[in-house]
Coordinates of C-alpha atoms in Angstrom, one line a residue:
M1 CA -18.2 31.9 18.6
A2 CA -16.9 32.5 22.1
T3 CA -13.1 32.2 22.5
T4 CA -13.5 30.0 25.5
S5 CA -16.0 27.1 25.7
T6 CA -16.6 24.7 28.6
H7 CA -19.1 21.9 28.8
S8 CA -19.9 19.4 31.5
R9 CA -22.2 16.6 30.5
H10 CA -21.7 13.0 31.1
A11 CA -18.9 11.7 28.8
R12 CA -19.7 9.3 26.0
T13 CA -16.6 7.8 24.5
R14 CA -15.7 5.3 21.8
S15 CA -13.1 2.6 22.1
P16 CA -10.2 2.4 19.7
Q17 CA -10.8 0.1 16.7
R18 CA -8.0 -2.3 17.6
A19 CA -4.9 -2.5 19.8
L20 CA -1.5 -1.6 18.4
P21 CA 1.8 -3.1 19.5
S22 CA 3.1 -1.6 22.6
P23 CA 4.6 1.9 21.9
H24 CA 7.1 1.2 24.7
T25 CA 8.2 -2.3 23.9
V26 CA 8.7 -2.2 20.1
P27 CA 11.1 0.8 20.0
V28 CA 13.3 -1.0 22.6
V29 CA 13.3 -4.3 20.7
A30 CA 14.1 -2.5 17.5
Q31 CA 17.1 -0.7 19.0
V32 CA 18.3 -3.9 20.6
L33 CA 18.2 -5.7 17.2
V34 CA 20.1 -2.8 15.5
Y35 CA 22.8 -2.9 18.1
A36 CA 23.0 -6.7 18.0
G37 CA 23.5 -6.5 14.2
A38 CA 26.3 -4.0 14.6
A39 CA 27.9 -6.3 17.2
A40 CA 27.7 -9.2 14.8
V41 CA 29.4 -7.1 12.1
V42 CA 32.2 -6.3 14.4
A43 CA 32.5 -10.0 15.4
L44 CA 32.8 -10.8 11.7
W45 CA 35.8 -8.6 11.4
W46 CA 37.3 -9.8 14.7
I47 CA 37.0 -13.5 13.8
D48 CA 38.7 -12.9 10.4
T49 CA 41.6 -10.8 11.8
T50 CA 44.4 -12.8 13.3
S51 CA 46.8 -9.9 14.1
V52 CA 47.3 -6.2 13.4
V53 CA 50.9 -5.2 12.8
G54 CA 52.4 -1.7 12.0
L55 CA 50.8 1.5 11.0
A56 CA 49.6 0.2 7.6
G57 CA 47.9 -2.7 9.4
W58 CA 46.2 -0.5 11.9
L59 CA 44.9 1.9 9.3
T60 CA 43.8 -0.9 7.0
N61 CA 41.9 -2.8 9.7
A62 CA 40.3 0.4 11.0
G63 CA 39.2 1.0 7.4
R64 CA 37.8 -2.5 7.2
V65 CA 35.7 -2.4 10.4
T66 CA 34.3 1.1 9.6
G67 CA 33.5 -0.1 6.1
L68 CA 31.6 -3.1 7.4
L69 CA 29.7 -0.9 9.8
A70 CA 28.9 1.7 7.1
G71 CA 27.6 -1.1 4.9
Y72 CA 25.4 -2.4 7.7
A73 CA 24.2 1.1 8.5
C74 CA 23.1 1.6 4.9
A75 CA 20.9 -1.5 5.3
V76 CA 19.4 -0.1 8.5
L77 CA 18.8 3.3 6.9
L78 CA 16.8 1.6 4.1
A79 CA 14.8 -0.4 6.6
L80 CA 13.9 2.7 8.5
M81 CA 12.7 4.2 5.2
S82 CA 10.7 1.1 4.3
R83 CA 7.4 2.2 6.0
F84 CA 7.2 -1.2 7.7
P85 CA 3.7 -1.1 9.3
L86 CA 4.8 -2.5 12.7
L87 CA 7.5 0.2 13.1
E88 CA 5.3 3.0 11.7
R89 CA 2.5 2.3 14.1
A90 CA 4.3 1.3 17.2
V91 CA 7.3 3.6 17.0
G92 CA 5.8 6.5 15.1
S93 CA 6.9 8.2 11.9
D94 CA 8.4 11.2 13.6
R95 CA 10.7 9.0 15.8
L96 CA 11.6 6.9 12.9
A97 CA 12.5 10.1 11.0
R98 CA 14.8 11.1 13.9
W99 CA 16.4 7.7 14.0
H100 CA 16.9 7.9 10.2
A101 CA 18.5 11.4 10.5
L102 CA 20.8 10.2 13.3
G103 CA 21.6 7.0 11.4
G104 CA 22.3 9.1 8.3
R105 CA 24.9 11.1 10.1
Y106 CA 26.6 8.0 11.4
T107 CA 26.5 6.4 8.0
I108 CA 28.1 9.4 6.3
S109 CA 30.7 9.6 9.0
L110 CA 31.5 5.9 8.8
T111 CA 31.7 6.0 5.0
L112 CA 34.1 9.0 5.0
T113 CA 36.2 7.5 7.7
H114 CA 36.3 4.1 5.9
T115 CA 37.4 5.8 2.6
L116 CA 40.1 7.8 4.2
L117 CA 41.5 5.0 6.4
I118 CA 41.5 2.2 3.9
T119 CA 43.2 4.5 1.3
L120 CA 45.8 5.6 3.8
G121 CA 46.4 2.0 4.9
Y122 CA 46.9 0.7 1.4
A123 CA 49.1 3.7 0.5
A124 CA 51.3 3.1 3.6
S125 CA 51.6 -0.6 2.7
A126 CA 52.5 0.1 -1.0
H127 CA 54.6 3.2 -0.1
A128 CA 52.5 5.2 -2.5
G129 CA 50.9 8.7 -2.3
F130 CA 47.3 9.2 -1.3
V131 CA 46.2 10.5 -4.7
S132 CA 48.0 7.7 -6.5
Q133 CA 46.4 5.1 -4.3
T134 CA 43.0 6.6 -4.8
T135 CA 43.4 6.5 -8.5
T136 CA 44.5 2.8 -8.3
F137 CA 41.5 1.9 -6.2
V138 CA 39.0 3.7 -8.5
L139 CA 40.4 2.5 -11.9
T140 CA 41.7 -1.0 -11.2
Y141 CA 39.8 -2.6 -8.4
P142 CA 36.5 -4.5 -9.2
D143 CA 33.3 -2.5 -8.8
M144 CA 35.2 0.5 -7.4
L145 CA 34.1 2.9 -10.1
K146 CA 30.5 2.2 -9.3
A147 CA 31.3 2.5 -5.6
T148 CA 32.9 5.9 -6.1
A149 CA 29.8 7.1 -7.8
G150 CA 27.6 5.8 -5.0
F151 CA 29.9 7.4 -2.4
L152 CA 29.6 10.8 -4.1
L153 CA 25.8 10.4 -4.3
L154 CA 25.6 9.5 -0.6
V155 CA 27.7 12.4 0.4
A156 CA 25.6 14.8 -1.8
T157 CA 22.4 13.4 -0.2
G158 CA 23.9 14.0 3.3
I159 CA 24.7 17.6 2.4
I160 CA 21.2 18.2 1.0
S161 CA 19.8 16.8 4.3
A162 CA 21.8 19.2 6.5
R163 CA 19.5 21.6 8.2
A164 CA 20.8 24.7 6.5
A165 CA 20.2 23.3 3.1
R166 CA 17.0 21.5 4.0
R167 CA 15.3 24.8 4.9
R168 CA 15.7 26.1 1.3
L169 CA 14.0 23.1 -0.3
S170 CA 10.3 22.2 -0.6
Y171 CA 9.1 19.0 1.0
E172 CA 8.5 17.5 -2.5
T173 CA 12.0 18.4 -3.8
W174 CA 13.7 17.1 -0.7
H175 CA 11.6 13.9 -0.8
Y176 CA 12.6 13.0 -4.4
L177 CA 16.2 14.0 -4.0
H178 CA 16.3 11.5 -1.2
F179 CA 15.6 8.6 -3.6
A180 CA 19.2 9.1 -4.7
T181 CA 20.0 7.1 -1.5
Y182 CA 18.6 4.0 -3.1
L183 CA 20.9 4.4 -6.1
A184 CA 23.9 5.3 -4.0
I185 CA 23.6 2.1 -1.9
F186 CA 23.0 -0.1 -4.9
L187 CA 26.1 1.2 -6.6
A188 CA 28.2 0.8 -3.5
F189 CA 26.9 -2.7 -2.6
F190 CA 28.9 -4.8 -5.0
H191 CA 32.4 -3.5 -4.1
Q192 CA 31.8 -4.8 -0.5
L193 CA 31.7 -8.4 -1.7
S194 CA 34.3 -8.2 -4.5
N195 CA 36.9 -6.3 -2.4
G196 CA 36.1 -6.8 1.2
A197 CA 38.6 -9.1 3.0
D198 CA 35.8 -10.4 5.2
F199 CA 33.7 -11.5 2.2
V200 CA 36.2 -12.7 -0.4
A201 CA 36.3 -16.5 -0.2
H202 CA 33.9 -16.5 2.8
R203 CA 30.7 -17.8 1.4
P204 CA 28.6 -17.8 4.7
A205 CA 29.4 -14.1 5.2
Q206 CA 28.5 -13.3 1.6
L207 CA 25.2 -15.2 1.9
A208 CA 24.4 -13.4 5.2
W209 CA 25.1 -10.0 3.5
Y210 CA 22.9 -10.9 0.5
A211 CA 20.1 -12.0 2.9
L212 CA 20.3 -8.7 4.8
Y213 CA 20.1 -6.5 1.7
I214 CA 17.6 -8.6 -0.2
G215 CA 15.4 -8.7 2.9
V216 CA 15.5 -4.9 3.2
A217 CA 14.9 -4.4 -0.5
A218 CA 11.9 -6.7 -0.3
L219 CA 10.5 -4.5 2.6
L220 CA 11.0 -1.4 0.5
V221 CA 9.4 -2.7 -2.7
W222 CA 6.4 -4.2 -0.9
N223 CA 5.6 -1.4 1.4
R224 CA 6.6 1.7 -0.6
F225 CA 5.6 0.6 -4.1
L226 CA 3.4 -2.5 -4.4
T227 CA 1.2 -1.9 -1.4
P228 CA 0.1 1.6 -2.5
V229 CA -0.8 0.3 -5.9
R230 CA -2.7 -2.6 -4.5
R231 CA -4.6 -0.4 -2.1
A232 CA -5.4 2.2 -4.8
L233 CA -7.0 -0.5 -6.9
R234 CA -8.8 -2.0 -4.0
H235 CA -10.3 1.1 -2.4
R236 CA -10.6 3.4 -5.4
L237 CA -10.7 6.6 -3.4
T238 CA -12.0 9.8 -5.1
V239 CA -12.5 13.4 -3.9
T240 CA -16.2 14.1 -3.3
E241 CA -16.0 17.6 -1.7
V242 CA -13.5 20.4 -0.8
R243 CA -14.9 22.6 2.0
P244 CA -13.4 25.9 3.3
E245 CA -13.0 25.8 7.1
A246 CA -11.0 28.9 7.9
P247 CA -8.7 31.4 6.0
G248 CA -6.3 29.2 4.1
V249 CA -7.8 26.0 5.6
V250 CA -9.9 23.4 3.7
S251 CA -11.3 20.0 4.4
V252 CA -11.1 17.4 1.6
F253 CA -13.7 14.6 1.7
M254 CA -13.0 11.3 0.0
C255 CA -15.1 8.2 -0.6
G256 CA -14.2 4.8 -1.8
R257 CA -14.7 1.1 -1.3
H258 CA -14.0 -1.2 1.7
L259 CA -12.7 1.7 3.7
D260 CA -13.2 -0.3 6.9
E261 CA -10.3 -2.6 5.8
L262 CA -7.8 0.2 6.0
G263 CA -7.6 -0.3 9.8
A264 CA -6.9 3.4 10.6
E265 CA -7.1 4.8 14.1
P266 CA -8.0 8.3 15.3
G267 CA -4.7 10.3 15.4
Q268 CA -3.1 8.5 12.4
F269 CA -2.3 9.9 9.0
F270 CA -1.9 8.8 5.4
R271 CA 0.4 9.9 2.7
W272 CA -1.9 11.2 0.1
R273 CA -1.2 11.3 -3.7
F274 CA -3.9 13.2 -5.6
L275 CA -3.9 12.3 -9.3
A276 CA -4.4 15.8 -10.5
P277 CA -2.1 18.0 -12.7
R278 CA 1.1 19.0 -10.9
M279 CA 0.1 17.0 -7.8
W280 CA 0.3 13.3 -8.9
W281 CA 4.0 13.0 -8.6
T282 CA 4.2 13.5 -4.8
A283 CA 2.6 12.0 -1.7
N284 CA 2.3 14.3 1.4
P285 CA 1.4 13.3 4.9
Y286 CA -1.9 14.7 6.3
S287 CA -3.8 13.4 9.4
L288 CA -7.4 12.3 9.4
S289 CA -9.5 15.0 10.9
T290 CA -12.5 12.7 11.7
P291 CA -12.5 9.2 13.2
P292 CA -12.2 6.7 10.4
N293 CA -15.5 5.3 9.2
P294 CA -16.6 3.0 6.3
D295 CA -18.4 5.8 4.4
Y296 CA -15.7 8.5 3.9
L297 CA -12.3 9.9 5.0
R298 CA -11.6 13.5 5.7
I299 CA -8.4 15.5 6.0
T300 CA -8.2 19.2 7.0
V301 CA -5.2 21.1 5.7
K302 CA -3.7 24.5 6.1
A303 CA -2.1 26.1 3.0
V304 CA 1.6 26.4 3.9
G305 CA 3.3 25.1 0.7
G306 CA 2.6 24.4 -3.0
H307 CA 1.0 21.0 -2.4
S308 CA -1.3 22.1 0.5
K309 CA -2.4 25.3 -1.4
A310 CA -3.3 23.2 -4.4
L311 CA -5.8 21.1 -2.4
A312 CA -8.3 24.0 -2.5
R313 CA -8.4 23.6 -6.3
L314 CA -9.2 19.9 -6.3
R315 CA -12.3 18.9 -8.2
P316 CA -14.8 16.2 -7.2
G317 CA -13.9 12.9 -8.9
T318 CA -10.2 13.3 -8.6
R319 CA -8.6 9.9 -8.0
V320 CA -6.6 9.5 -4.8
W321 CA -3.9 7.0 -3.7
A322 CA -3.5 6.7 0.1
E323 CA -0.5 5.1 1.7
G324 CA -1.0 4.1 5.3
P325 CA -2.3 4.4 7.9
Y326 CA 0.9 5.5 9.7
G327 CA 1.8 7.0 13.1
A328 CA 1.6 6.1 16.8
F329 CA -0.2 9.2 17.9
T330 CA -3.2 7.1 19.1
A331 CA -5.1 6.0 22.1
A332 CA -2.5 3.3 22.6
R333 CA -0.1 5.8 24.1
R334 CA -2.5 6.9 26.9
T335 CA -1.5 5.9 30.4
A336 CA -3.7 8.1 32.6
R337 CA -7.5 8.5 32.9
K338 CA -7.3 12.2 32.3
V339 CA -6.0 13.6 29.0
L340 CA -5.0 17.1 27.7
L341 CA -5.0 17.7 24.0
L342 CA -2.8 20.7 23.2
G343 CA -2.9 21.9 19.6
G344 CA -2.1 24.8 17.4
G345 CA -2.7 25.7 13.8
A346 CA -3.1 22.7 11.5
G347 CA -2.2 20.5 14.5
I348 CA -5.8 20.5 15.5
T349 CA -6.6 17.9 12.8
P350 CA -5.5 14.7 14.6
L351 CA -6.6 16.1 17.9
R352 CA -10.1 16.7 16.6
A353 CA -10.4 12.9 15.9
L354 CA -8.9 12.0 19.3
F355 CA -11.1 14.5 21.0
E356 CA -14.2 12.6 19.8
T357 CA -12.9 9.1 20.6
L358 CA -10.4 9.1 23.5
P359 CA -11.9 7.5 26.7
G360 CA -11.7 9.2 30.0
Q361 CA -11.7 12.9 31.1
V362 CA -10.5 14.9 28.1
T363 CA -9.7 18.7 27.9
L364 CA -8.7 20.4 24.6
V365 CA -6.6 23.6 24.4
Y366 CA -6.6 25.0 20.9
R367 CA -4.3 27.9 20.1
A368 CA -4.4 30.2 17.1
R369 CA -3.4 33.7 16.1
R370 CA -6.9 35.1 15.6
P371 CA -10.4 33.8 16.3
E372 CA -11.1 33.4 12.6
D373 CA -8.1 31.0 12.3
L374 CA -9.8 28.5 14.6
A375 CA -10.8 25.8 12.2
L376 CA -13.5 23.2 13.0
W377 CA -14.6 25.1 16.2
Q378 CA -18.2 24.3 15.7
E379 CA -17.4 20.5 15.5
L380 CA -15.3 20.8 18.6
D381 CA -18.0 22.6 20.6
A382 CA -20.5 19.9 19.5
I383 CA -18.2 17.1 20.6
A384 CA -17.5 18.8 23.9
A385 CA -21.2 19.2 24.6
D386 CA -21.9 15.6 23.5
R387 CA -19.3 13.9 25.7
G388 CA -19.1 16.4 28.6
A389 CA -15.6 17.5 27.8
T390 CA -13.8 20.9 28.1
V391 CA -12.4 23.0 25.2
H392 CA -10.4 26.2 25.6
Y393 CA -9.8 28.5 22.6
V394 CA -6.7 30.6 23.1
V395 CA -5.8 33.3 20.6
D396 CA -3.1 35.9 20.4
E397 CA -5.4 38.7 19.2
P398 CA -7.4 40.2 20.9
A399 CA -5.1 40.2 23.9
Q400 CA -7.9 39.5 26.5
Y401 CA -8.3 36.0 25.1
S402 CA -4.6 35.2 25.1
S403 CA -2.8 33.0 27.5
P404 CA 1.0 32.5 27.6
L405 CA 2.4 29.1 26.6
T406 CA 4.2 28.7 29.9
A407 CA 3.9 26.3 32.9
G408 CA 1.9 28.9 34.8
G409 CA -0.4 29.6 31.8
L410 CA -1.1 26.0 31.2
A411 CA -1.7 25.3 34.9
T412 CA -4.2 28.2 35.0
L413 CA -6.2 26.6 32.1
V414 CA -5.9 23.0 33.3
P415 CA -5.2 23.0 37.1
D416 CA -4.8 19.2 37.3
I417 CA -2.4 19.1 34.3
A418 CA 0.3 17.1 36.2
E419 CA -2.2 14.2 36.4
R420 CA -2.8 14.0 32.7
D421 CA -1.4 12.5 29.6
V422 CA -0.7 15.2 27.0
Y423 CA -1.1 14.8 23.3
L424 CA 0.7 17.7 21.6
C425 CA 0.5 18.7 17.9
G426 CA 1.3 22.0 16.3
P427 CA 3.9 24.0 14.5
P428 CA 7.5 23.4 15.4
G429 CA 7.8 26.7 17.3
M430 CA 4.8 25.9 19.4
T431 CA 5.9 22.4 20.1
A432 CA 9.4 23.6 21.1
A433 CA 7.9 26.0 23.6
A434 CA 5.2 23.6 24.9
I435 CA 7.4 20.7 25.9
P436 CA 9.5 22.7 28.5
A437 CA 6.3 24.4 29.7
L438 CA 4.6 21.0 30.2
R439 CA 7.6 19.7 32.1
G440 CA 7.6 22.8 34.2
A441 CA 3.9 22.3 35.0
G442 CA 4.8 18.8 36.4
V443 CA 3.9 16.6 33.4
P444 CA 6.4 13.6 33.3
R445 CA 8.2 13.3 29.9
R446 CA 6.8 9.8 29.4
R447 CA 3.3 11.3 29.4
I448 CA 4.0 13.9 26.7
H449 CA 3.1 12.4 23.3
H450 CA 3.7 14.4 20.1
E451 CA 4.2 13.7 16.5
S452 CA 5.7 16.0 13.9
F453 CA 5.8 15.9 10.1
A454 CA 8.6 18.4 9.8
F455 CA 11.3 17.1 7.3

């Protein structure tokens, strides 16, 4: 295998299976709806508040409005976790994860502020101490004991989600600890209606709050629980082969029924649950490494954790549940005729599927540490020859085949890089270095498309 390969036949491309909602319009509409909901919540407090008098009044009302916003933010957080197909496909799972992380920080901050201010306000009004007022709240107010348990769970989940703590957890552990969010919000929900001044004796406000939470709960139950079971029974996916591709890299082939009904696009991923010992209890995200077809699905995975390492030991006949397809890393993001695919490590998997199917003039740059780490290179060479595309293999060792991940290095490999859309997928360190390098090479930010599964 040569470390650099260039081909120049007439391109033969394949159109995407179906158009997705605009990746530019849907995120804007979603954000407008979230902000409009927050404005409506503040309006609910404003309409119900005739005057604010004295320190106790200011503290109590600040506690009320932050409590309302915290309750609304909890519903938004659950909606972002619901895997609603329109958001997953048009916004992208990585952007939704960033929104969720940012919303989580706002929610924790609002919850802590609400708890502090409302307690101080009631304490000032009753001329009581902070600890005494807290005890009165927890032990005598309706549903407050449950709300306190929910508050502690929510704060604990926030601590676990902090970057320093997150690095010490496996994906599977972090994923299941996050389910505590459901319980925390459920426990805290009822005190809002039984104690909130904006809900007590205000039936329309109560009904609107119930509708918000029941609607979000329905999205969660349908998309995260019922749909995976329904699809598992419908498609009956099973492992047919596990094939080594490179050191620590394997491809898993799966067959099933009615696979054309999945509606997957090149560049998308599923969350895979393999019903094998010590694997059935978690669903991990892996991209399709070939374009979807009605005969089989394939993922190509590098062993970086316990779950990914266990894939090499899967046996033919193992049942598989696939949740998805998810992600907006598809042809719908393309805006220019020319495209650069820039990948590294396991990031080659969605790019391999896009390399075969994206229309227009396509160049692939595939980075790895050593030549033997370049997985799927024979397929990539065959695709390049078939469609007249260009593929560059860049390795760190030996040094004569290396190329720096800088604006100058990229421009040397792809002289017309500023005219291209760029699809970027690779390890976090590579992605962090590539984005400023691409910007320095003249690629507008709107033309840099990337998706990350980092938690």
